[in-house]
Tab-separated table of C-alpha atoms in Angstrom:
chain	number	residue	atom	x	y	z
A	1	MET	CA	87.281	61.082	83.631
A	2	GLU	CA	84.476	63.823	84.275
A	3	SER	CA	86.938	65.851	86.196
A	4	PHE	CA	89.670	66.123	83.063
A	5	LEU	CA	86.969	67.355	80.750
A	6	ALA	CA	87.172	70.696	83.477
A	7	PRO	CA	88.777	73.656	82.111
A	8	PRO	CA	91.230	75.361	83.818
A	9	PRO	CA	90.541	77.344	87.271
A	10	ALA	CA	91.445	81.301	87.202
A	11	ARG	CA	93.946	80.647	89.916
A	12	GLY	CA	96.102	78.499	89.573
A	13	GLY	CA	96.288	75.018	91.544
A	14	ASP	CA	99.366	72.799	93.632
A	15	LEU	CA	101.328	71.252	91.684
A	16	LYS	CA	101.815	67.932	93.714
A	17	ALA	CA	97.835	67.070	93.671
A	18	LEU	CA	98.335	68.077	89.835
A	19	LEU	CA	100.884	65.612	89.129
A	20	ALA	CA	98.802	62.990	91.012
A	21	ARG	CA	96.029	64.047	88.589
A	22	LEU	CA	98.526	63.021	85.953
A	23	ASP	CA	99.366	60.235	87.364
A	24	GLN	CA	96.074	58.816	87.402
A	25	ALA	CA	95.101	60.006	84.128
A	26	ALA	CA	98.909	57.903	82.588
A	27	ASN	CA	97.990	54.978	84.740
A	28	CYS	CA	94.347	54.498	83.102
A	29	ALA	CA	96.317	53.565	79.098
A	30	LEU	CA	98.105	50.516	78.161
A	31	GLU	CA	101.960	50.637	79.474
A	32	THR	CA	103.379	50.827	76.205
A	33	ALA	CA	106.812	51.464	77.330
A	34	GLY	CA	106.676	48.104	79.424
A	35	PRO	CA	108.107	45.481	79.280
A	36	GLY	CA	104.255	43.411	78.663
A	37	HIS	CA	103.332	45.039	75.447
A	38	LEU	CA	103.791	43.399	72.228
A	39	ALA	CA	101.435	44.927	70.984
A	40	TYR	CA	102.480	47.817	68.216
A	41	ILE	CA	105.631	49.891	67.832
A	42	PRO	CA	105.692	52.252	70.848
A	43	GLY	CA	108.048	55.420	71.888
A	44	SER	CA	110.972	53.753	74.069
A	45	GLY	CA	110.343	54.858	77.275
A	46	LEU	CA	114.315	55.559	77.178
A	47	TYR	CA	114.846	57.374	80.248
A	48	SER	CA	118.205	59.038	78.998
A	49	ALA	CA	115.982	59.848	75.893
A	50	ALA	CA	113.531	61.492	78.016
A	51	LEU	CA	116.150	63.454	79.809
A	52	ALA	CA	117.332	65.283	76.309
A	53	GLU	CA	113.842	65.901	75.307
A	54	PHE	CA	113.243	67.866	78.480
A	55	TYR	CA	116.896	69.276	78.019
A	56	ASN	CA	115.648	70.299	74.375
A	57	ARG	CA	112.351	71.722	75.620
A	58	ALA	CA	112.744	73.810	78.577
A	59	LEU	CA	115.316	75.650	76.192
A	60	ASN	CA	113.820	75.839	72.716
A	61	ARG	CA	116.621	76.147	70.368
A	62	TYR	CA	115.368	76.548	67.122
A	63	GLY	CA	116.095	74.112	64.427
A	64	GLY	CA	115.144	75.408	61.187
A	65	LEU	CA	117.834	77.451	60.164
A	66	ALA	CA	121.658	76.118	61.234
A	67	SER	CA	122.702	79.751	61.981
A	68	VAL	CA	120.681	80.870	64.955
A	69	ALA	CA	121.530	77.188	66.716
A	70	PRO	CA	124.904	76.354	64.968
A	71	ALA	CA	126.836	73.921	67.409
A	72	LEU	CA	123.059	72.398	67.651
A	73	ALA	CA	122.399	72.192	63.766
A	74	ALA	CA	125.363	70.365	63.460
A	75	LEU	CA	125.208	67.888	66.670
A	76	GLU	CA	121.959	66.907	64.410
A	77	GLU	CA	123.939	66.674	61.547
A	78	SER	CA	126.337	64.260	62.462
A	79	LEU	CA	123.590	61.781	63.571
A	80	ILE	CA	122.163	61.906	60.110
A	81	ARG	CA	124.930	61.425	58.570
A	82	TRP	CA	126.237	58.710	60.983
A	83	MET	CA	123.040	57.429	60.592
A	84	ALA	CA	122.595	57.217	56.506
A	85	HIS	CA	126.379	56.047	56.188
A	86	ASP	CA	127.460	53.360	58.723
A	87	VAL	CA	123.681	52.137	59.918
A	88	CYS	CA	122.325	52.422	56.222
A	89	GLY	CA	125.275	51.890	54.490
A	90	LEU	CA	124.241	55.075	51.947
A	91	PRO	CA	127.372	56.624	50.061
A	92	LYS	CA	129.496	59.234	52.383
A	93	GLY	CA	127.328	62.665	51.809
A	94	SER	CA	124.161	61.359	52.403
A	95	GLY	CA	122.045	63.158	54.606
A	96	GLY	CA	118.070	63.763	55.545
A	97	LEU	CA	116.531	64.667	59.127
A	98	LEU	CA	114.201	63.165	61.915
A	99	THR	CA	111.011	63.679	61.661
A	100	SER	CA	107.787	63.328	64.041
A	101	GLY	CA	107.356	59.436	63.589
A	102	GLY	CA	107.314	57.240	60.661
A	103	SER	CA	103.857	58.699	59.112
A	104	MET	CA	105.349	62.149	58.372
A	105	ALA	CA	108.640	59.987	56.873
A	106	THR	CA	106.564	58.356	54.765
A	107	PHE	CA	105.078	61.823	53.789
A	108	SER	CA	108.002	63.032	53.192
A	109	ALA	CA	110.001	61.182	51.235
A	110	THR	CA	107.226	60.584	48.735
A	111	VAL	CA	106.530	63.979	48.648
A	112	ALA	CA	110.554	64.215	47.537
A	113	ALA	CA	110.052	61.005	45.400
A	114	ARG	CA	107.139	62.954	43.232
A	115	HIS	CA	108.991	66.066	43.220
A	116	ASP	CA	112.502	64.092	41.856
A	117	ARG	CA	110.192	61.698	38.944
A	118	LEU	CA	107.510	64.417	38.068
A	119	GLY	CA	108.214	67.653	38.799
A	120	GLU	CA	105.399	69.852	38.634
A	121	ASP	CA	103.724	67.654	36.841
A	122	LEU	CA	101.209	64.970	38.649
A	123	ALA	CA	98.913	64.255	36.249
A	124	GLY	CA	100.951	60.830	35.833
A	125	GLY	CA	102.411	60.506	38.832
A	126	THR	CA	101.644	56.787	40.244
A	127	VAL	CA	102.183	55.005	43.703
A	128	TYR	CA	102.918	51.500	43.336
A	129	THR	CA	102.152	49.313	46.789
A	130	THR	CA	100.441	46.391	48.633
A	131	ALA	CA	97.977	45.136	50.557
A	132	PHE	CA	100.317	44.602	53.462
A	133	ALA	CA	102.028	47.939	52.943
A	134	HIS	CA	102.093	50.027	56.121
A	135	HIS	CA	98.542	52.508	55.224
A	136	SER	CA	100.507	55.507	55.532
A	137	VAL	CA	102.258	55.133	52.098
A	138	ALA	CA	98.293	55.002	50.225
A	139	LYS	CA	98.075	57.886	52.562
A	140	ALA	CA	100.659	60.223	51.902
A	141	ALA	CA	100.971	59.531	48.377
A	142	ARG	CA	96.952	61.107	48.596
A	143	LEU	CA	98.271	64.282	50.509
A	144	ALA	CA	101.046	64.324	48.013
A	145	GLY	CA	98.543	65.167	45.618
A	146	ILE	CA	98.757	61.687	43.919
A	147	ARG	CA	95.047	61.082	42.203
A	148	SER	CA	93.016	58.266	44.043
A	149	ALA	CA	93.250	55.867	40.622
A	150	HIS	CA	97.141	56.534	40.416
A	151	ILE	CA	97.235	54.522	43.477
A	152	ARG	CA	98.031	50.558	42.621
A	153	THR	CA	97.370	48.104	45.549
A	154	VAL	CA	99.984	45.011	43.038
A	155	PRO	CA	100.166	41.900	43.949
A	156	HIS	CA	102.170	40.427	46.310
A	157	THR	CA	104.625	37.076	47.109
A	158	PRO	CA	103.488	34.455	49.591
A	159	ASP	CA	105.665	35.826	51.785
A	160	LEU	CA	103.619	39.403	51.760
A	161	ARG	CA	106.574	40.972	49.846
A	162	MET	CA	105.205	42.790	46.459
A	163	ASP	CA	105.678	41.120	43.359
A	164	PRO	CA	108.319	42.512	41.392
A	165	GLY	CA	107.382	40.901	38.163
A	166	SER	CA	103.375	42.158	38.497
A	167	TYR	CA	105.303	45.237	38.917
A	168	LEU	CA	106.873	45.482	36.380
A	169	GLN	CA	104.363	44.629	33.613
A	170	ASP	CA	102.017	47.224	35.249
A	171	MET	CA	104.768	49.405	34.544
A	172	GLU	CA	105.385	48.401	31.100
A	173	ALA	CA	101.622	49.289	30.478
A	174	ALA	CA	101.730	52.202	32.315
A	175	GLY	CA	129.570	69.666	53.222
A	176	SER	CA	128.354	72.840	54.939
A	177	VAL	CA	125.721	71.723	58.000
A	178	PRO	CA	122.266	72.461	56.187
A	179	ASP	CA	119.198	74.021	56.863
A	180	SER	CA	116.628	72.063	57.766
A	181	GLY	CA	113.427	74.533	57.924
A	182	HIS	CA	113.302	73.563	54.006
A	183	LEU	CA	113.312	69.193	54.227
A	184	GLY	CA	110.034	68.309	54.933
A	185	PRO	CA	106.828	69.830	55.641
A	186	GLU	CA	107.775	71.004	59.452
A	187	LEU	CA	109.451	75.202	58.951
A	188	THR	CA	109.584	75.372	62.676
A	189	HIS	CA	112.246	72.529	62.782
A	190	GLU	CA	112.666	71.468	66.463
A	191	ILE	CA	116.251	69.820	66.979
A	192	ARG	CA	115.184	66.117	67.291
A	193	GLY	CA	118.772	64.734	67.357
A	194	LEU	CA	119.459	65.420	70.753
A	195	ARG	CA	117.419	63.094	71.948
A	196	ALA	CA	119.190	60.223	70.165
A	197	TRP	CA	122.452	61.377	70.488
A	198	LEU	CA	122.589	61.624	74.584
A	199	PRO	CA	121.358	58.032	74.836
A	200	LEU	CA	123.868	57.146	71.862
A	201	HIS	CA	126.724	59.067	73.537
A	202	LEU	CA	125.939	58.249	77.094
A	203	HIS	CA	125.315	54.480	76.292
A	204	GLY	CA	127.256	53.536	73.302
A	205	VAL	CA	126.109	51.976	70.313
A	206	ASP	CA	126.603	48.627	71.068
A	207	ALA	CA	124.409	48.467	73.653
A	208	PHE	CA	121.750	49.230	71.265
A	209	ARG	CA	123.337	46.757	68.907
A	210	ASP	CA	122.899	44.173	71.352
A	211	ALA	CA	119.176	45.214	72.472
A	212	LEU	CA	118.253	44.965	68.491
A	213	ASP	CA	119.763	41.752	69.063
A	214	GLU	CA	117.927	40.522	71.433
A	215	LYS	CA	115.006	41.708	70.083
A	216	LEU	CA	115.745	39.358	67.023
A	217	ASP	CA	116.396	36.528	69.204
A	218	LEU	CA	113.434	36.538	71.086
A	219	ALA	CA	111.325	36.849	68.189
A	220	GLU	CA	113.264	33.852	66.639
A	221	HIS	CA	112.222	31.869	69.545
A	222	VAL	CA	108.726	32.770	70.167
A	223	HIS	CA	108.386	31.828	66.358
A	224	GLU	CA	109.717	28.336	67.401
A	225	VAL	CA	107.867	27.878	69.798
A	226	LEU	CA	104.374	28.648	68.368
A	227	SER	CA	105.389	26.781	65.110
A	228	GLY	CA	105.394	23.341	67.938
A	229	VAL	CA	101.928	24.208	69.499
A	230	ALA	CA	99.340	22.283	67.467
A	231	GLU	CA	96.302	24.209	68.195
A	232	LEU	CA	98.111	27.038	66.662
A	233	GLU	CA	99.428	28.062	62.258
A	234	VAL	CA	102.087	30.152	62.171
A	235	PRO	CA	102.184	30.855	58.424
A	236	GLN	CA	105.076	33.687	58.209
A	237	ARG	CA	108.942	33.416	59.917
A	238	PRO	CA	109.937	36.656	60.784
A	239	ASP	CA	112.123	39.413	59.362
A	240	LEU	CA	112.321	41.674	62.032
A	241	SER	CA	110.934	41.159	65.181
A	242	THR	CA	107.570	40.432	64.520
A	243	VAL	CA	105.787	37.315	64.474
A	244	ILE	CA	102.368	36.096	63.553
A	245	PHE	CA	99.957	33.275	64.446
A	246	ARG	CA	96.607	32.249	64.608
A	247	VAL	CA	93.983	29.555	65.836
A	248	ARG	CA	94.577	26.293	63.360
A	249	PRO	CA	91.118	25.637	61.613
A	250	ALA	CA	89.738	22.032	61.476
A	251	ASP	CA	89.743	21.927	57.686
A	252	GLY	CA	90.647	23.089	54.675
A	253	GLY	CA	86.701	24.620	53.861
A	254	PRO	CA	85.516	28.188	54.045
A	255	ALA	CA	83.519	27.336	57.323
A	256	ALA	CA	86.112	25.798	59.110
A	257	ALA	CA	88.088	29.148	58.353
A	258	GLU	CA	85.546	31.217	60.068
A	259	ARG	CA	85.268	29.182	63.352
A	260	ALA	CA	88.684	29.402	63.779
A	261	ASP	CA	89.128	33.168	63.278
A	262	GLU	CA	86.435	33.341	65.958
A	263	ALA	CA	88.487	31.288	67.534
A	264	SER	CA	91.617	33.262	67.347
A	265	ARG	CA	89.237	36.553	68.585
A	266	ARG	CA	88.408	34.744	71.776
A	267	LEU	CA	92.076	33.463	72.250
A	268	LEU	CA	93.385	37.735	71.997
A	269	GLU	CA	90.966	38.696	74.607
A	270	ARG	CA	91.260	35.731	76.692
A	271	ILE	CA	95.699	36.629	76.515
A	272	ASN	CA	95.136	40.345	76.846
A	273	GLY	CA	92.329	39.089	79.947
A	274	HIS	CA	95.430	38.269	82.133
A	275	ARG	CA	97.043	41.657	81.946
A	276	ARG	CA	100.722	40.433	81.618
A	277	VAL	CA	101.266	41.519	77.615
A	278	VAL	CA	99.031	43.077	75.275
A	279	LEU	CA	99.027	41.467	72.129
A	280	SER	CA	97.287	43.182	68.629
A	281	SER	CA	95.850	41.438	65.807
A	282	THR	CA	95.910	42.021	61.373
A	283	VAL	CA	94.342	40.158	58.686
A	284	VAL	CA	96.672	38.398	56.584
A	285	GLY	CA	94.533	36.470	53.234
A	286	GLY	CA	91.343	37.249	55.242
A	287	ARG	CA	92.188	35.704	57.998
A	288	TYR	CA	92.278	37.183	61.393
A	289	THR	CA	95.745	37.193	62.834
A	290	LEU	CA	97.358	37.775	65.864
A	291	ARG	CA	100.678	39.307	66.339
A	292	VAL	CA	103.569	39.388	68.845
A	293	CYS	CA	105.886	42.715	68.631
A	294	VAL	CA	109.160	42.419	70.582
A	295	VAL	CA	110.411	46.531	70.463
A	296	SER	CA	110.451	47.300	74.144
A	297	HIS	CA	113.975	47.249	75.317
A	298	ARG	CA	112.520	46.116	78.662
A	299	THR	CA	111.320	43.060	77.284
A	300	HIS	CA	113.744	40.561	77.756
A	301	HIS	CA	113.686	36.877	77.734
A	302	ASP	CA	111.294	36.242	80.757
A	303	ARG	CA	108.380	38.204	80.026
A	304	ILE	CA	108.675	36.578	77.005
A	305	ALA	CA	108.664	32.404	78.451
A	306	GLU	CA	105.211	34.235	80.746
A	307	ALA	CA	103.727	35.135	77.412
A	308	LEU	CA	104.461	32.187	75.566
A	309	GLN	CA	102.805	29.866	78.244
A	310	ILE	CA	100.065	32.155	78.563
A	311	ILE	CA	99.570	32.036	74.913
A	312	THR	CA	99.945	28.086	75.119
A	313	ALA	CA	97.694	27.634	77.690
A	314	GLU	CA	94.815	29.834	76.251
A	315	ALA	CA	95.397	28.205	72.731
A	316	ARG	CA	94.755	24.490	73.992
A	317	ASN	CA	92.265	26.286	76.259
A	318	ILE	CA	89.912	27.804	73.111
A	319	ALA	CA	90.664	24.154	71.657
A	320	ALA	CA	89.285	22.244	74.215
A	321	ALA	CA	86.126	24.602	74.437
């Protein structure tokens, strides 16, 4: 590790040796693009997307003004319009921009909503969220100038969605290709559409639809199998591709719940210790909970079957210990 902290030399090094060091650094990490990564929502690791990104970075075309790269701006705009209309079902003419990730997208949307609803007077602005909303929501609200006292956490329904009744009660108590430089916080906006445009045109839309259907089916399969393991409880049916589960307590008392939570922590360590799959954890209703997130395009039934075998065996080992 110390060799990676050293400053660069005065004279250039050997490319082969440097690439070998990069490989060493990359291997000292989780394989987030592999089939066994079931912990979070990583980048795709799709080769054609990486190729498009390499092409884009090498050309270094500026995307903030349509006039300086009109064809690439039109390419990105057509992709955004297709996503807005055909994928999301928004009205024709809808648009937007591609951001660096979900957190920046949430921030951009929050600022747009603040501007639309509040204008320049932010004093009365209030953001409603729940305990299970992504942490980027509250962060985006603070960055958008909403006071912390006006970021309100409202109750949720048993399936972890916002309770509309509580929300409403609190409310009652309280054409051409556009430039993208004025959208979002980035002025130096790169051409991000290429990394989606090339894979979609190269592989076809159906390939991505089929992959998504496969991941949703795999999540349902995980839910079905884990629901049949007596040592585990699976409190929620997955909406998309994330399944949560934990060790079942011996009874309904708080002491049993604490022991079950500790067993769930050991269960996660033992599952990940196999180094075939990586799961992550969260807290739901005050209980330590494991999660299986099926996202990678390289994850198929064989790896999920192996993951389920590991989870089931280790759950029974924990219970028997």
